């Protein structure tokens, strides 16, 4: 109940802005009732009108064949509030621990007619249809997706912009470095510090 | 003189960690004495051993043909200290303003045997050789590079990790949303706030 009660559908042409921040993402996918969930740092925007993304999903991940078979994946942009759950989901594979998702403490839900479970506590969610690019997928583990639906927490995404003014810092995004090291996104640059006239 | 006196060469196998933060990047390229410089948000890590990256460089950018002709580009990871210069470099094209680089106020320098000018004030620099992928470049404006050299500011990159503890906040990274809106990266998550035992 961290963010899912605050979601609203947003413009898929502008939803790439949720990815612009460069936050570590949560990738989820579903096939035939089976769900995979993994954090991924190597996710980014590729285009707008509509939003496209790139996502690096290595072959050993449980989530990858679910994406390949279903042709869809979801990207969540996690907040600090679910750092613990995100870290757990990234520290074990469902290949090794079948009840990883339950053990993570993450709460899953779906939206509209998508079957892909999403993880509560993200400030935005984008549902992508895979644009098949077999060469990229095989050689680089690189998937390209075209956004078919997007949702964002209306407390932090207003008029198609992320805005953290007056927002609980627990809703800021997470940025991964290596090991167990994450940073939280800080304040917006304003005034003299930015060197711009307001 | 913001960061260039503090640079040291770093392991190209681990330099992807400079990109993990998801910061807005500075792309520079050089061909036959001509230099292009542009901020780019859609840049990310693709692989390690050695570091590879993806970078979306649209066809209208002055910098793109310099990359195509030389086969190389550099990625800088700008700090808050050069937000003003970065914003200027992103607000005009050298196609329209021939002295854009001089007007920006950015200070350029080169390292070792690379001819590519780098912009002072970045916490890290990665030099990439283009891996030609004509389909990606034409259809998606997506370039793939393999890192041939990397440098980082030793005040914030230690033992192949970004660490902002006790560091001037002006050396934190910049994260773009849209319009003229940027955020600075904040603090590392530690202790109870992260939900992990230290």
GROMACS .gro file of C-alpha atoms in nm:
model
  396
    1UNK     CA    1   0.000   0.000   0.000
    2UNK     CA    2   0.299   0.228  -0.042
    3UNK     CA    3   0.229   0.360  -0.388
    4UNK     CA    4  -0.040   0.151  -0.558
    5UNK     CA    5  -0.328   0.355  -0.417
    6UNK     CA    6  -0.176   0.668  -0.573
    7UNK     CA    7  -0.127   0.548  -0.927
    8UNK     CA    8  -0.277   0.705  -1.232
    9UNK     CA    9  -0.239   0.621  -1.596
   10UNK     CA   10   0.008   0.851  -1.772
   11UNK     CA   11   0.096   0.941  -2.130
   12UNK     CA   12   0.306   0.662  -2.288
   13UNK     CA   13   0.468   0.919  -2.516
   14UNK     CA   14   0.621   1.097  -2.216
   15UNK     CA   15   0.667   0.811  -1.971
   16UNK     CA   16   1.037   0.785  -2.074
   17UNK     CA   17   1.084   1.067  -1.823
   18UNK     CA   18   1.039   0.815  -1.545
   19UNK     CA   19   1.346   0.640  -1.687
   20UNK     CA   20   1.547   0.961  -1.739
   21UNK     CA   21   1.641   0.973  -1.372
   22UNK     CA   22   1.863   0.670  -1.424
   23UNK     CA   23   1.726   0.483  -1.126
   24UNK     CA   24   1.777   0.116  -1.070
   25UNK     CA   25   1.466  -0.056  -1.203
   26UNK     CA   26   1.256  -0.357  -1.117
   27UNK     CA   27   1.187  -0.591  -1.408
   28UNK     CA   28   0.889  -0.825  -1.381
   29UNK     CA   29   0.744  -1.070  -1.630
   30UNK     CA   30   0.476  -1.339  -1.635
   31UNK     CA   31   0.412  -1.644  -1.848
   32UNK     CA   32   0.142  -1.903  -1.795
   33UNK     CA   33   0.092  -1.808  -1.431
   34UNK     CA   34   0.462  -1.799  -1.345
   35UNK     CA   35   0.620  -1.471  -1.233
   36UNK     CA   36   0.980  -1.348  -1.236
   37UNK     CA   37   1.108  -1.035  -1.065
   38UNK     CA   38   1.461  -0.892  -1.072
   39UNK     CA   39   1.621  -0.556  -1.016
   40UNK     CA   40   1.814  -0.427  -1.317
   41UNK     CA   41   2.045  -0.130  -1.332
   42UNK     CA   42   2.109  -0.153  -1.704
   43UNK     CA   43   1.773  -0.023  -1.818
   44UNK     CA   44   1.723   0.304  -1.999
   45UNK     CA   45   1.506   0.507  -2.230
   46UNK     CA   46   1.556   0.461  -2.604
   47UNK     CA   47   1.287   0.674  -2.764
   48UNK     CA   48   0.961   0.867  -2.720
   49UNK     CA   49   0.627   0.875  -2.910
   50UNK     CA   50   0.580   0.615  -2.776
   51UNK     CA   51   0.840   0.551  -2.509
   52UNK     CA   52   1.082   0.273  -2.593
   53UNK     CA   53   1.344   0.125  -2.362
   54UNK     CA   54   1.650  -0.093  -2.362
   55UNK     CA   55   1.698  -0.353  -2.088
   56UNK     CA   56   1.995  -0.583  -2.040
   57UNK     CA   57   1.866  -0.921  -1.915
   58UNK     CA   58   2.136  -1.186  -1.896
   59UNK     CA   59   2.062  -1.544  -1.998
   60UNK     CA   60   2.093  -1.690  -1.648
   61UNK     CA   61   1.802  -1.489  -1.509
   62UNK     CA   62   1.479  -1.673  -1.435
   63UNK     CA   63   1.285  -1.377  -1.570
   64UNK     CA   64   1.439  -1.391  -1.918
   65UNK     CA   65   1.251  -1.690  -2.064
   66UNK     CA   66   0.927  -1.548  -1.923
   67UNK     CA   67   0.993  -1.236  -2.129
   68UNK     CA   68   1.088  -1.440  -2.436
   69UNK     CA   69   0.776  -1.659  -2.416
   70UNK     CA   70   0.524  -1.388  -2.330
   71UNK     CA   71   0.672  -1.108  -2.539
   72UNK     CA   72   0.616  -0.859  -2.257
   73UNK     CA   73   0.788  -0.718  -1.951
   74UNK     CA   74   0.723  -0.446  -1.697
   75UNK     CA   75   0.964  -0.190  -1.558
   76UNK     CA   76   0.902  -0.043  -1.215
   77UNK     CA   77   1.097   0.253  -1.081
   78UNK     CA   78   1.144   0.161  -0.714
   79UNK     CA   79   1.143   0.406  -0.428
   80UNK     CA   80   1.368   0.400  -0.122
   81UNK     CA   81   1.072   0.253   0.069
   82UNK     CA   82   1.131  -0.088  -0.093
   83UNK     CA   83   1.512  -0.091  -0.089
   84UNK     CA   84   1.512  -0.397   0.134
   85UNK     CA   85   1.278  -0.595  -0.093
   86UNK     CA   86   1.470  -0.488  -0.403
   87UNK     CA   87   1.799  -0.593  -0.251
   88UNK     CA   88   1.660  -0.935  -0.161
   89UNK     CA   89   1.516  -0.989  -0.508
   90UNK     CA   90   1.858  -0.910  -0.653
   91UNK     CA   91   2.053  -1.133  -0.418
   92UNK     CA   92   1.894  -1.469  -0.509
   93UNK     CA   93   1.761  -1.628  -0.826
   94UNK     CA   94   1.429  -1.806  -0.854
   95UNK     CA   95   1.631  -2.076  -1.028
   96UNK     CA   96   1.777  -2.152  -0.684
   97UNK     CA   97   1.496  -2.045  -0.451
   98UNK     CA   98   1.149  -2.120  -0.585
   99UNK     CA   99   0.973  -1.909  -0.321
  100UNK     CA  100   1.204  -1.610  -0.366
  101UNK     CA  101   0.917  -1.373  -0.444
  102UNK     CA  102   0.722  -1.468  -0.131
  103UNK     CA  103   1.035  -1.448   0.086
  104UNK     CA  104   1.126  -1.104  -0.048
  105UNK     CA  105   0.838  -0.937   0.133
  106UNK     CA  106   0.744  -0.755  -0.188
  107UNK     CA  107   0.372  -0.705  -0.251
  108UNK     CA  108   0.253  -0.779  -0.603
  109UNK     CA  109  -0.050  -0.649  -0.789
  110UNK     CA  110  -0.170  -0.613  -1.147
  111UNK     CA  111  -0.322  -0.320  -1.332
  112UNK     CA  112  -0.594  -0.308  -1.600
  113UNK     CA  113  -0.569  -0.596  -1.845
  114UNK     CA  114  -0.199  -0.673  -1.800
  115UNK     CA  115  -0.116  -1.006  -1.639
  116UNK     CA  116   0.230  -0.894  -1.531
  117UNK     CA  117   0.260  -0.862  -1.153
  118UNK     CA  118   0.402  -0.526  -1.044
  119UNK     CA  119   0.576  -0.459  -0.715
  120UNK     CA  120   0.420  -0.207  -0.479
  121UNK     CA  121   0.651   0.079  -0.383
  122UNK     CA  122   0.755   0.200  -0.726
  123UNK     CA  123   0.690   0.560  -0.829
  124UNK     CA  124   0.611   0.450  -1.183
  125UNK     CA  125   0.541   0.140  -1.391
  126UNK     CA  126   0.580   0.092  -1.763
  127UNK     CA  127   0.450  -0.212  -1.951
  128UNK     CA  128   0.657  -0.298  -2.259
  129UNK     CA  129   0.596  -0.521  -2.559
  130UNK     CA  130   0.921  -0.670  -2.684
  131UNK     CA  131   1.035  -0.552  -3.027
  132UNK     CA  132   1.212  -0.869  -3.141
  133UNK     CA  133   1.580  -0.806  -3.215
  134UNK     CA  134   1.739  -1.153  -3.201
  135UNK     CA  135   2.093  -1.029  -3.271
  136UNK     CA  136   2.087  -0.782  -2.981
  137UNK     CA  137   1.924  -1.035  -2.750
  138UNK     CA  138   2.174  -1.310  -2.824
  139UNK     CA  139   2.496  -1.112  -2.853
  140UNK     CA  140   2.438  -0.837  -2.596
  141UNK     CA  141   2.148  -0.970  -2.382
  142UNK     CA  142   1.984  -0.645  -2.490
  143UNK     CA  143   1.605  -0.629  -2.515
  144UNK     CA  144   1.412  -0.346  -2.673
  145UNK     CA  145   1.058  -0.274  -2.563
  146UNK     CA  146   0.781  -0.041  -2.678
  147UNK     CA  147   0.561   0.099  -2.405
  148UNK     CA  148   0.195  -0.003  -2.421
  149UNK     CA  149   0.082   0.138  -2.085
  150UNK     CA  150   0.234   0.349  -1.808
  151UNK     CA  151   0.134   0.450  -1.458
  152UNK     CA  152   0.286   0.683  -1.202
  153UNK     CA  153   0.238   0.786  -0.842
  154UNK     CA  154   0.055   1.116  -0.860
  155UNK     CA  155   0.239   1.243  -0.553
  156UNK     CA  156   0.569   1.254  -0.744
  157UNK     CA  157   0.472   1.264  -1.113
  158UNK     CA  158   0.267   1.566  -1.209
  159UNK     CA  159   0.199   1.702  -1.559
  160UNK     CA  160   0.439   1.442  -1.699
  161UNK     CA  161   0.726   1.556  -1.477
  162UNK     CA  162   0.889   1.396  -1.176
  163UNK     CA  163   0.874   1.646  -0.890
  164UNK     CA  164   0.999   1.567  -0.540
  165UNK     CA  165   0.915   1.903  -0.383
  166UNK     CA  166   0.760   1.841  -0.044
  167UNK     CA  167   0.755   1.465  -0.104
  168UNK     CA  168   0.851   1.206   0.159
  169UNK     CA  169   1.220   1.119   0.093
  170UNK     CA  170   1.117   0.753   0.104
  171UNK     CA  171   0.959   0.812  -0.236
  172UNK     CA  172   1.288   0.918  -0.395
  173UNK     CA  173   1.448   0.678  -0.641
  174UNK     CA  174   1.730   0.428  -0.583
  175UNK     CA  175   2.060   0.432  -0.771
  176UNK     CA  176   2.289   0.132  -0.759
  177UNK     CA  177   2.668   0.134  -0.773
  178UNK     CA  178   2.802  -0.213  -0.689
  179UNK     CA  179   2.793  -0.467  -0.408
  180UNK     CA  180   2.519  -0.361  -0.167
  181UNK     CA  181   2.573   0.009  -0.227
  182UNK     CA  182   2.278   0.223  -0.329
  183UNK     CA  183   2.226   0.598  -0.331
  184UNK     CA  184   1.897   0.784  -0.303
  185UNK     CA  185   1.823   1.063  -0.544
  186UNK     CA  186   1.854   1.402  -0.378
  187UNK     CA  187   1.712   1.745  -0.438
  188UNK     CA  188   1.630   1.928  -0.755
  189UNK     CA  189   1.886   2.187  -0.859
  190UNK     CA  190   1.753   2.536  -0.826
  191UNK     CA  191   1.874   2.894  -0.833
  192UNK     CA  192   2.236   2.991  -0.797
  193UNK     CA  193   2.364   2.642  -0.727
  194UNK     CA  194   2.255   2.549  -1.075
  195UNK     CA  195   2.397   2.868  -1.223
  196UNK     CA  196   2.066   2.953  -1.387
  197UNK     CA  197   1.824   3.237  -1.334
  198UNK     CA  198   1.498   3.108  -1.200
  199UNK     CA  199   4.054   2.260  -1.260
  200UNK     CA  200   3.754   2.109  -1.085
  201UNK     CA  201   3.833   1.743  -1.132
  202UNK     CA  202   4.113   1.700  -1.387
  203UNK     CA  203   4.390   1.731  -1.131
  204UNK     CA  204   4.239   1.442  -0.935
  205UNK     CA  205   4.203   1.187  -1.212
  206UNK     CA  206   4.359   0.847  -1.214
  207UNK     CA  207   4.335   0.566  -1.463
  208UNK     CA  208   4.089   0.298  -1.354
  209UNK     CA  209   4.011  -0.062  -1.448
  210UNK     CA  210   3.811  -0.071  -1.774
  211UNK     CA  211   3.651  -0.398  -1.662
  212UNK     CA  212   3.486  -0.222  -1.369
  213UNK     CA  213   3.437   0.129  -1.504
  214UNK     CA  214   3.072   0.044  -1.589
  215UNK     CA  215   3.011   0.129  -1.223
  216UNK     CA  216   3.051   0.495  -1.311
  217UNK     CA  217   2.753   0.448  -1.541
  218UNK     CA  218   2.548   0.245  -1.292
  219UNK     CA  219   2.442   0.560  -1.109
  220UNK     CA  220   2.229   0.653  -1.406
  221UNK     CA  221   2.359   1.007  -1.424
  222UNK     CA  222   2.312   1.232  -1.723
  223UNK     CA  223   2.631   1.202  -1.927
  224UNK     CA  224   2.844   1.424  -2.144
  225UNK     CA  225   2.928   1.282  -2.486
  226UNK     CA  226   3.229   1.423  -2.668
  227UNK     CA  227   3.388   1.324  -2.997
  228UNK     CA  228   3.661   1.452  -3.226
  229UNK     CA  229   3.738   1.413  -3.595
  230UNK     CA  230   4.010   1.587  -3.788
  231UNK     CA  231   4.047   1.863  -3.530
  232UNK     CA  232   3.675   1.928  -3.492
  233UNK     CA  233   3.506   1.867  -3.156
  234UNK     CA  234   3.145   1.799  -3.061
  235UNK     CA  235   3.004   1.797  -2.708
  236UNK     CA  236   2.650   1.717  -2.599
  237UNK     CA  237   2.480   1.602  -2.282
  238UNK     CA  238   2.296   1.272  -2.318
  239UNK     CA  239   2.059   1.114  -2.073
  240UNK     CA  240   2.006   0.796  -2.272
  241UNK     CA  241   2.344   0.642  -2.201
  242UNK     CA  242   2.393   0.326  -1.997
  243UNK     CA  243   2.614   0.030  -1.923
  244UNK     CA  244   2.575  -0.276  -2.144
  245UNK     CA  245   2.847  -0.512  -2.022
  246UNK     CA  246   3.168  -0.561  -1.822
  247UNK     CA  247   3.505  -0.726  -1.893
  248UNK     CA  248   3.553  -0.484  -2.058
  249UNK     CA  249   3.288  -0.223  -1.995
  250UNK     CA  250   3.053  -0.169  -2.287
  251UNK     CA  251   2.787   0.099  -2.315
  252UNK     CA  252   2.485   0.199  -2.517
  253UNK     CA  253   2.433   0.562  -2.616
  254UNK     CA  254   2.140   0.709  -2.806
  255UNK     CA  255   2.272   0.982  -3.039
  256UNK     CA  256   2.006   1.120  -3.271
  257UNK     CA  257   2.091   1.202  -3.633
  258UNK     CA  258   2.053   1.578  -3.594
  259UNK     CA  259   2.334   1.610  -3.342
  260UNK     CA  260   2.659   1.770  -3.459
  261UNK     CA  261   2.851   1.514  -3.256
  262UNK     CA  262   2.708   1.212  -3.438
  263UNK     CA  263   2.906   1.229  -3.765
  264UNK     CA  264   3.222   1.292  -3.562
  265UNK     CA  265   3.156   0.959  -3.389
  266UNK     CA  266   3.075   0.786  -3.716
  267UNK     CA  267   3.390   0.914  -3.890
  268UNK     CA  268   3.636   0.865  -3.603
  269UNK     CA  269   3.488   0.545  -3.461
  270UNK     CA  270   3.530   0.673  -3.107
  271UNK     CA  271   3.344   0.873  -2.843
  272UNK     CA  272   3.398   0.968  -2.481
  273UNK     CA  273   3.148   0.964  -2.198
  274UNK     CA  274   3.196   1.196  -1.903
  275UNK     CA  275   2.990   1.169  -1.585
  276UNK     CA  276   2.933   1.534  -1.492
  277UNK     CA  277   2.919   1.669  -1.142
  278UNK     CA  278   2.686   1.935  -1.008
  279UNK     CA  279   2.978   2.179  -1.038
  280UNK     CA  280   2.931   2.197  -1.416
  281UNK     CA  281   2.550   2.196  -1.428
  282UNK     CA  282   2.551   2.537  -1.592
  283UNK     CA  283   2.795   2.437  -1.865
  284UNK     CA  284   2.611   2.110  -1.927
  285UNK     CA  285   2.279   2.288  -1.956
  286UNK     CA  286   2.423   2.533  -2.209
  287UNK     CA  287   2.579   2.257  -2.417
  288UNK     CA  288   2.241   2.084  -2.428
  289UNK     CA  289   2.043   2.393  -2.518
  290UNK     CA  290   2.211   2.478  -2.850
  291UNK     CA  291   2.357   2.277  -3.138
  292UNK     CA  292   2.693   2.345  -3.296
  293UNK     CA  293   2.502   2.317  -3.624
  294UNK     CA  294   2.345   2.652  -3.531
  295UNK     CA  295   2.616   2.811  -3.317
  296UNK     CA  296   2.970   2.737  -3.435
  297UNK     CA  297   3.134   2.869  -3.117
  298UNK     CA  298   2.898   2.684  -2.885
  299UNK     CA  299   3.183   2.507  -2.704
  300UNK     CA  300   3.369   2.832  -2.632
  301UNK     CA  301   3.049   3.007  -2.523
  302UNK     CA  302   2.957   2.723  -2.287
  303UNK     CA  303   3.234   2.807  -2.044
  304UNK     CA  304   3.335   2.440  -2.033
  305UNK     CA  305   3.708   2.368  -2.008
  306UNK     CA  306   3.840   2.097  -2.237
  307UNK     CA  307   4.147   1.878  -2.201
  308UNK     CA  308   4.277   1.548  -2.335
  309UNK     CA  309   4.430   1.248  -2.160
  310UNK     CA  310   4.707   1.014  -2.269
  311UNK     CA  311   4.697   0.934  -2.641
  312UNK     CA  312   4.327   1.003  -2.696
  313UNK     CA  313   4.247   1.301  -2.917
  314UNK     CA  314   3.895   1.337  -2.777
  315UNK     CA  315   3.852   1.653  -2.572
  316UNK     CA  316   3.701   1.586  -2.229
  317UNK     CA  317   3.514   1.842  -2.020
  318UNK     CA  318   3.655   1.930  -1.681
  319UNK     CA  319   3.418   1.874  -1.390
  320UNK     CA  320   3.321   1.512  -1.451
  321UNK     CA  321   3.382   1.251  -1.181
  322UNK     CA  322   3.476   0.994  -1.444
  323UNK     CA  323   3.558   0.961  -1.813
  324UNK     CA  324   3.532   0.656  -2.034
  325UNK     CA  325   3.672   0.638  -2.387
  326UNK     CA  326   3.478   0.404  -2.616
  327UNK     CA  327   3.554   0.248  -2.952
  328UNK     CA  328   3.235   0.203  -3.154
  329UNK     CA  329   3.129  -0.156  -3.219
  330UNK     CA  330   2.962  -0.108  -3.556
  331UNK     CA  331   2.597  -0.211  -3.549
  332UNK     CA  332   2.443  -0.034  -3.851
  333UNK     CA  333   2.090  -0.162  -3.788
  334UNK     CA  334   2.082  -0.025  -3.432
  335UNK     CA  335   2.242   0.302  -3.539
  336UNK     CA  336   2.000   0.364  -3.826
  337UNK     CA  337   1.675   0.237  -3.674
  338UNK     CA  338   1.721   0.332  -3.309
  339UNK     CA  339   2.006   0.591  -3.313
  340UNK     CA  340   2.166   0.344  -3.074
  341UNK     CA  341   2.545   0.320  -3.060
  342UNK     CA  342   2.738   0.049  -2.880
  343UNK     CA  343   3.088   0.119  -2.753
  344UNK     CA  344   3.363  -0.088  -2.594
  345UNK     CA  345   3.571   0.089  -2.333
  346UNK     CA  346   3.940   0.130  -2.419
  347UNK     CA  347   4.039   0.359  -2.130
  348UNK     CA  348   3.875   0.500  -1.818
  349UNK     CA  349   3.962   0.762  -1.560
  350UNK     CA  350   3.796   0.873  -1.238
  351UNK     CA  351   3.830   1.141  -0.974
  352UNK     CA  352   4.007   0.971  -0.686
  353UNK     CA  353   3.811   1.177  -0.433
  354UNK     CA  354   3.486   0.997  -0.527
  355UNK     CA  355   3.595   0.670  -0.691
  356UNK     CA  356   3.797   0.445  -0.464
  357UNK     CA  357   3.874   0.075  -0.509
  358UNK     CA  358   3.645   0.072  -0.813
  359UNK     CA  359   3.348   0.207  -0.617
  360UNK     CA  360   3.178   0.543  -0.618
  361UNK     CA  361   3.178   0.677  -0.263
  362UNK     CA  362   3.044   1.019  -0.170
  363UNK     CA  363   3.117   0.998   0.204
  364UNK     CA  364   3.262   1.330   0.315
  365UNK     CA  365   3.276   1.455  -0.043
  366UNK     CA  366   3.177   1.808  -0.149
  367UNK     CA  367   2.812   1.785  -0.269
  368UNK     CA  368   2.923   1.971  -0.581
  369UNK     CA  369   3.090   1.647  -0.687
  370UNK     CA  370   2.764   1.451  -0.681
  371UNK     CA  371   2.617   1.346  -1.013
  372UNK     CA  372   2.338   1.510  -1.214
  373UNK     CA  373   2.014   1.338  -1.312
  374UNK     CA  374   1.791   1.487  -1.577
  375UNK     CA  375   1.413   1.467  -1.594
  376UNK     CA  376   1.283   1.703  -1.862
  377UNK     CA  377   1.287   2.071  -1.951
  378UNK     CA  378   1.551   2.237  -1.737
  379UNK     CA  379   1.491   2.006  -1.441
  380UNK     CA  380   1.786   1.821  -1.290
  381UNK     CA  381   1.831   1.640  -0.961
  382UNK     CA  382   2.154   1.584  -0.774
  383UNK     CA  383   2.232   1.239  -0.641
  384UNK     CA  384   2.191   1.225  -0.264
  385UNK     CA  385   2.327   1.009   0.013
  386UNK     CA  386   2.415   0.645   0.025
  387UNK     CA  387   2.155   0.426   0.195
  388UNK     CA  388   2.283   0.292   0.522
  389UNK     CA  389   2.153   0.114   0.831
  390UNK     CA  390   1.788   0.099   0.919
  391UNK     CA  391   1.674   0.326   0.642
  392UNK     CA  392   1.791   0.062   0.397
  393UNK     CA  393   1.643  -0.218   0.606
  394UNK     CA  394   1.975  -0.403   0.610
  395UNK     CA  395   2.210  -0.492   0.892
  396UNK     CA  396   2.536  -0.309   0.849
   0.00000   0.00000   0.00000
